[in-house]
């Protein structure tokens, strides 16, 4: 009986309704002395309606794509992960559903509304946004940014505060700007060539959300490639 009930609940919670997805390009610009360096990549935001037992529908949200590399030169690379984050004086808080630019697109991925509304709805919004200029993203809204002292070693990861880049290397460096825009370009798929440990490690279960800022967190495969 227990196994039969578990199977029934599994079938009820696994029913997936309409899916809405869009691709966006995130570009992060860093100023090193008088030179500008840009890291840019395409991610995909996915929103699904799931028929959840017993109270109707729930939203399943995720962000797909590889981490974005910013090469600062001198064997120093930053990686913009797909996870959102925030912090207080003691802890890092990570958004395991992935970083979202929704607020810059007027909550584009809300699952409410008619996806097929002629000339309107989300499809109409997408068409308008594709023809618009890139939207500025504040430094405090950026996804989690990290560096690896040794790119072959996941445990050498360090969390980087984009507002304190001047502390990173021994030359004048600062966050310059960041933008996000709707695109039809392909999703990033290259990061395993930059971080060899990705091919060696299995998938960890969860990130550590109790690491004292700005020290370390547990780097896992899902943060960098999916």
CSV table of C-alpha atoms in Angstrom, one decimal:
chain,number,residue,atom,x,y,z
A,1,UNK,CA,0.0,0.0,0.0
A,2,UNK,CA,2.8,2.4,0.9
A,3,UNK,CA,4.6,1.8,-2.4
A,4,UNK,CA,1.4,2.2,-4.3
A,5,UNK,CA,0.6,5.5,-2.6
A,6,UNK,CA,4.2,6.7,-3.2
A,7,UNK,CA,3.8,5.9,-6.9
A,8,UNK,CA,0.5,7.8,-7.1
A,9,UNK,CA,1.9,10.9,-5.4
A,10,UNK,CA,4.9,10.7,-7.8
A,11,UNK,CA,2.7,10.7,-10.8
A,12,UNK,CA,0.6,13.6,-9.5
A,13,UNK,CA,3.6,15.8,-8.7
A,14,UNK,CA,5.4,15.0,-12.0
A,15,UNK,CA,2.8,16.4,-14.3
A,16,UNK,CA,4.4,19.3,-16.1
A,17,UNK,CA,2.2,22.0,-17.7
A,18,UNK,CA,3.1,24.8,-20.1
A,19,UNK,CA,6.8,25.7,-20.3
A,20,UNK,CA,8.1,29.1,-21.1
A,21,UNK,CA,11.8,29.8,-21.8
A,22,UNK,CA,14.0,32.5,-23.2
A,23,UNK,CA,17.7,33.1,-23.7
A,24,UNK,CA,19.6,36.1,-22.5
A,25,UNK,CA,23.1,37.4,-22.8
A,26,UNK,CA,24.9,38.7,-19.7
A,27,UNK,CA,28.0,40.8,-20.3
A,28,UNK,CA,30.3,42.0,-17.4
A,29,UNK,CA,32.9,44.7,-18.1
A,30,UNK,CA,36.0,45.2,-15.9
A,31,UNK,CA,38.5,48.0,-16.1
A,32,UNK,CA,42.2,47.2,-15.6
A,33,UNK,CA,44.2,50.3,-15.7
A,34,UNK,CA,43.1,52.0,-18.9
A,35,UNK,CA,42.0,48.7,-20.5
A,36,UNK,CA,38.5,47.2,-20.5
A,37,UNK,CA,38.0,43.4,-20.4
A,38,UNK,CA,34.6,41.8,-21.1
A,39,UNK,CA,33.2,38.4,-20.2
A,40,UNK,CA,30.0,37.6,-22.0
A,41,UNK,CA,27.8,34.5,-22.3
A,42,UNK,CA,24.3,33.2,-23.1
A,43,UNK,CA,22.1,31.5,-20.5
A,44,UNK,CA,18.6,30.2,-20.8
A,45,UNK,CA,15.8,30.8,-18.3
A,46,UNK,CA,13.1,28.1,-18.0
A,47,UNK,CA,9.8,28.4,-16.2
A,48,UNK,CA,7.4,25.4,-16.0
A,49,UNK,CA,4.0,24.9,-14.6
A,50,UNK,CA,3.9,21.8,-12.5
A,51,UNK,CA,0.6,20.2,-11.3
A,52,UNK,CA,1.5,19.8,-7.6
A,53,UNK,CA,-0.5,17.6,-5.2
A,54,UNK,CA,-2.6,18.6,-3.4
A,55,UNK,CA,-2.9,22.4,-4.0
A,56,UNK,CA,-2.9,22.8,-7.8
A,57,UNK,CA,0.0,24.4,-9.5
A,58,UNK,CA,3.5,25.4,-8.6
A,59,UNK,CA,6.3,27.1,-10.6
A,60,UNK,CA,9.6,25.3,-11.4
A,61,UNK,CA,12.3,27.8,-12.3
A,62,UNK,CA,15.9,27.2,-13.5
A,63,UNK,CA,18.7,28.8,-15.4
A,64,UNK,CA,20.8,26.8,-17.8
A,65,UNK,CA,24.2,27.3,-19.4
A,66,UNK,CA,27.9,27.4,-18.6
A,67,UNK,CA,29.6,29.9,-16.3
A,68,UNK,CA,31.0,33.0,-18.0
A,69,UNK,CA,34.7,33.5,-18.0
A,70,UNK,CA,36.4,36.9,-17.5
A,71,UNK,CA,40.1,36.7,-18.3
A,72,UNK,CA,42.0,39.4,-16.4
A,73,UNK,CA,45.4,38.2,-17.8
A,74,UNK,CA,48.3,37.1,-15.7
A,75,UNK,CA,46.7,33.7,-15.2
A,76,UNK,CA,43.8,35.3,-13.3
A,77,UNK,CA,40.3,34.3,-14.5
A,78,UNK,CA,37.0,35.2,-12.9
A,79,UNK,CA,33.9,33.0,-13.4
A,80,UNK,CA,30.4,34.3,-13.3
A,81,UNK,CA,28.3,31.4,-12.0
A,82,UNK,CA,24.7,30.7,-12.8
A,83,UNK,CA,23.6,31.0,-9.2
A,84,UNK,CA,22.3,34.1,-7.6
A,85,UNK,CA,23.6,35.2,-4.2
A,86,UNK,CA,23.4,37.6,-1.3
A,87,UNK,CA,25.2,37.9,2.0
A,88,UNK,CA,25.2,39.4,5.4
A,89,UNK,CA,28.0,39.9,7.9
A,90,UNK,CA,28.4,36.1,8.5
A,91,UNK,CA,27.0,34.0,5.7
A,92,UNK,CA,26.6,33.6,1.9
A,93,UNK,CA,23.0,32.9,0.7
A,94,UNK,CA,22.7,31.1,-2.6
A,95,UNK,CA,19.7,30.9,-4.9
A,96,UNK,CA,19.8,27.3,-6.1
A,97,UNK,CA,17.2,28.0,-8.8
A,98,UNK,CA,19.7,30.0,-10.7
A,99,UNK,CA,20.4,33.7,-11.3
A,100,UNK,CA,17.4,35.4,-12.8
A,101,UNK,CA,17.3,38.7,-14.8
A,102,UNK,CA,13.5,38.7,-14.5
A,103,UNK,CA,13.3,42.0,-12.7
A,104,UNK,CA,15.1,43.7,-15.6
A,105,UNK,CA,12.6,42.2,-18.0
A,106,UNK,CA,9.5,43.2,-16.0
A,107,UNK,CA,9.0,39.7,-14.6
A,108,UNK,CA,9.0,38.1,-18.0
A,109,UNK,CA,9.0,34.5,-16.7
A,110,UNK,CA,5.9,34.8,-14.6
A,111,UNK,CA,3.9,31.7,-15.3
A,112,UNK,CA,0.6,33.6,-15.3
A,113,UNK,CA,-1.0,34.8,-18.5
A,114,UNK,CA,-1.7,33.4,-21.9
A,115,UNK,CA,1.5,32.4,-23.7
A,116,UNK,CA,-0.2,32.5,-27.1
A,117,UNK,CA,-2.0,35.8,-26.9
A,118,UNK,CA,-1.8,37.3,-30.4
A,119,UNK,CA,0.5,40.2,-30.5
A,120,UNK,CA,0.8,40.3,-26.8
A,121,UNK,CA,1.5,38.1,-23.8
A,122,UNK,CA,5.1,36.9,-23.2
A,123,UNK,CA,5.8,36.2,-26.8
A,124,UNK,CA,5.0,39.8,-27.7
A,125,UNK,CA,7.2,40.9,-24.8
A,126,UNK,CA,10.0,38.8,-26.1
A,127,UNK,CA,9.8,40.3,-29.6
A,128,UNK,CA,9.9,43.8,-28.1
A,129,UNK,CA,12.8,43.0,-25.9
A,130,UNK,CA,14.9,41.5,-28.7
A,131,UNK,CA,14.7,44.8,-30.5
A,132,UNK,CA,15.6,46.9,-27.4
A,133,UNK,CA,19.0,48.1,-26.2
A,134,UNK,CA,20.9,46.1,-23.5
A,135,UNK,CA,19.7,46.8,-20.0
A,136,UNK,CA,22.2,47.9,-17.3
A,137,UNK,CA,22.7,45.5,-14.4
A,138,UNK,CA,23.9,46.8,-11.1
A,139,UNK,CA,27.0,45.3,-9.5
A,140,UNK,CA,25.0,44.3,-6.4
A,141,UNK,CA,22.6,42.3,-8.7
A,142,UNK,CA,25.2,40.2,-10.4
A,143,UNK,CA,25.4,36.4,-10.0
A,144,UNK,CA,28.0,34.8,-7.8
A,145,UNK,CA,31.6,35.5,-9.1
A,146,UNK,CA,34.5,33.3,-8.1
A,147,UNK,CA,38.1,32.6,-9.0
A,148,UNK,CA,40.3,29.5,-8.7
A,149,UNK,CA,43.8,29.9,-7.4
A,150,UNK,CA,44.4,26.5,-9.1
A,151,UNK,CA,41.9,25.9,-12.0
A,152,UNK,CA,42.5,22.1,-11.6
A,153,UNK,CA,41.4,22.2,-7.9
A,154,UNK,CA,37.8,22.9,-7.0
A,155,UNK,CA,38.8,23.5,-3.4
A,156,UNK,CA,40.9,26.5,-4.3
A,157,UNK,CA,37.8,28.5,-5.1
A,158,UNK,CA,37.3,32.0,-3.7
A,159,UNK,CA,34.2,34.2,-3.7
A,160,UNK,CA,34.8,37.6,-5.3
A,161,UNK,CA,32.9,40.8,-4.4
A,162,UNK,CA,32.6,42.8,-7.7
A,163,UNK,CA,32.6,46.0,-5.7
A,164,UNK,CA,36.0,45.2,-4.3
A,165,UNK,CA,38.0,44.1,-7.3
A,166,UNK,CA,40.8,46.4,-6.4
A,167,UNK,CA,41.9,43.9,-3.7
A,168,UNK,CA,42.2,41.1,-6.2
A,169,UNK,CA,45.5,41.7,-8.1
A,170,UNK,CA,48.3,44.2,-7.8
A,171,UNK,CA,47.2,46.7,-10.5
A,172,UNK,CA,44.3,49.2,-10.6
A,173,UNK,CA,41.1,47.2,-11.3
A,174,UNK,CA,37.4,47.9,-10.9
A,175,UNK,CA,34.0,46.8,-12.0
A,176,UNK,CA,32.9,49.0,-14.9
A,177,UNK,CA,29.5,47.9,-16.0
A,178,UNK,CA,27.2,44.9,-16.8
A,179,UNK,CA,24.3,44.5,-19.2
A,180,UNK,CA,21.6,41.9,-20.0
A,181,UNK,CA,19.7,41.5,-23.2
A,182,UNK,CA,17.3,39.0,-24.9
A,183,UNK,CA,19.0,36.9,-27.6
A,184,UNK,CA,18.6,33.9,-30.0
A,185,UNK,CA,22.3,33.0,-29.7
A,186,UNK,CA,23.3,29.5,-28.5
A,187,UNK,CA,23.7,28.8,-24.8
A,188,UNK,CA,27.3,28.7,-23.5
A,189,UNK,CA,29.0,25.4,-23.7
A,190,UNK,CA,32.8,25.7,-23.2
A,191,UNK,CA,33.6,25.9,-19.5
A,192,UNK,CA,34.9,22.4,-19.1
A,193,UNK,CA,37.9,23.4,-21.2
A,194,UNK,CA,38.7,26.1,-18.7
A,195,UNK,CA,38.2,24.1,-15.5
A,196,UNK,CA,39.6,20.6,-15.8
A,197,UNK,CA,38.2,19.5,-12.4
A,198,UNK,CA,34.7,19.6,-13.8
A,199,UNK,CA,35.5,16.4,-15.8
A,200,UNK,CA,36.8,14.7,-12.7
A,201,UNK,CA,34.3,15.4,-10.0
A,202,UNK,CA,30.9,13.9,-9.6
A,203,UNK,CA,27.9,16.0,-8.6
A,204,UNK,CA,27.8,17.3,-5.0
A,205,UNK,CA,24.4,17.3,-3.3
A,206,UNK,CA,24.2,20.9,-2.0
A,207,UNK,CA,26.2,24.0,-1.7
A,208,UNK,CA,27.4,25.2,1.7
A,209,UNK,CA,25.3,28.2,2.7
A,210,UNK,CA,27.1,28.7,6.0
A,211,UNK,CA,30.5,29.8,4.8
A,212,UNK,CA,31.6,33.0,6.3
A,213,UNK,CA,31.8,35.8,3.7
A,214,UNK,CA,34.0,36.4,1.9
A,215,UNK,CA,35.8,33.1,2.4
A,216,UNK,CA,34.9,29.9,0.5
A,217,UNK,CA,31.9,27.9,-0.5
A,218,UNK,CA,31.7,24.3,-1.8
A,219,UNK,CA,32.2,24.5,-5.6
A,220,UNK,CA,30.1,21.9,-7.4
A,221,UNK,CA,29.6,21.0,-11.0
A,222,UNK,CA,26.0,22.3,-11.3
A,223,UNK,CA,27.2,25.9,-10.6
A,224,UNK,CA,29.4,26.0,-13.6
A,225,UNK,CA,27.8,23.8,-16.3
A,226,UNK,CA,24.3,22.5,-17.1
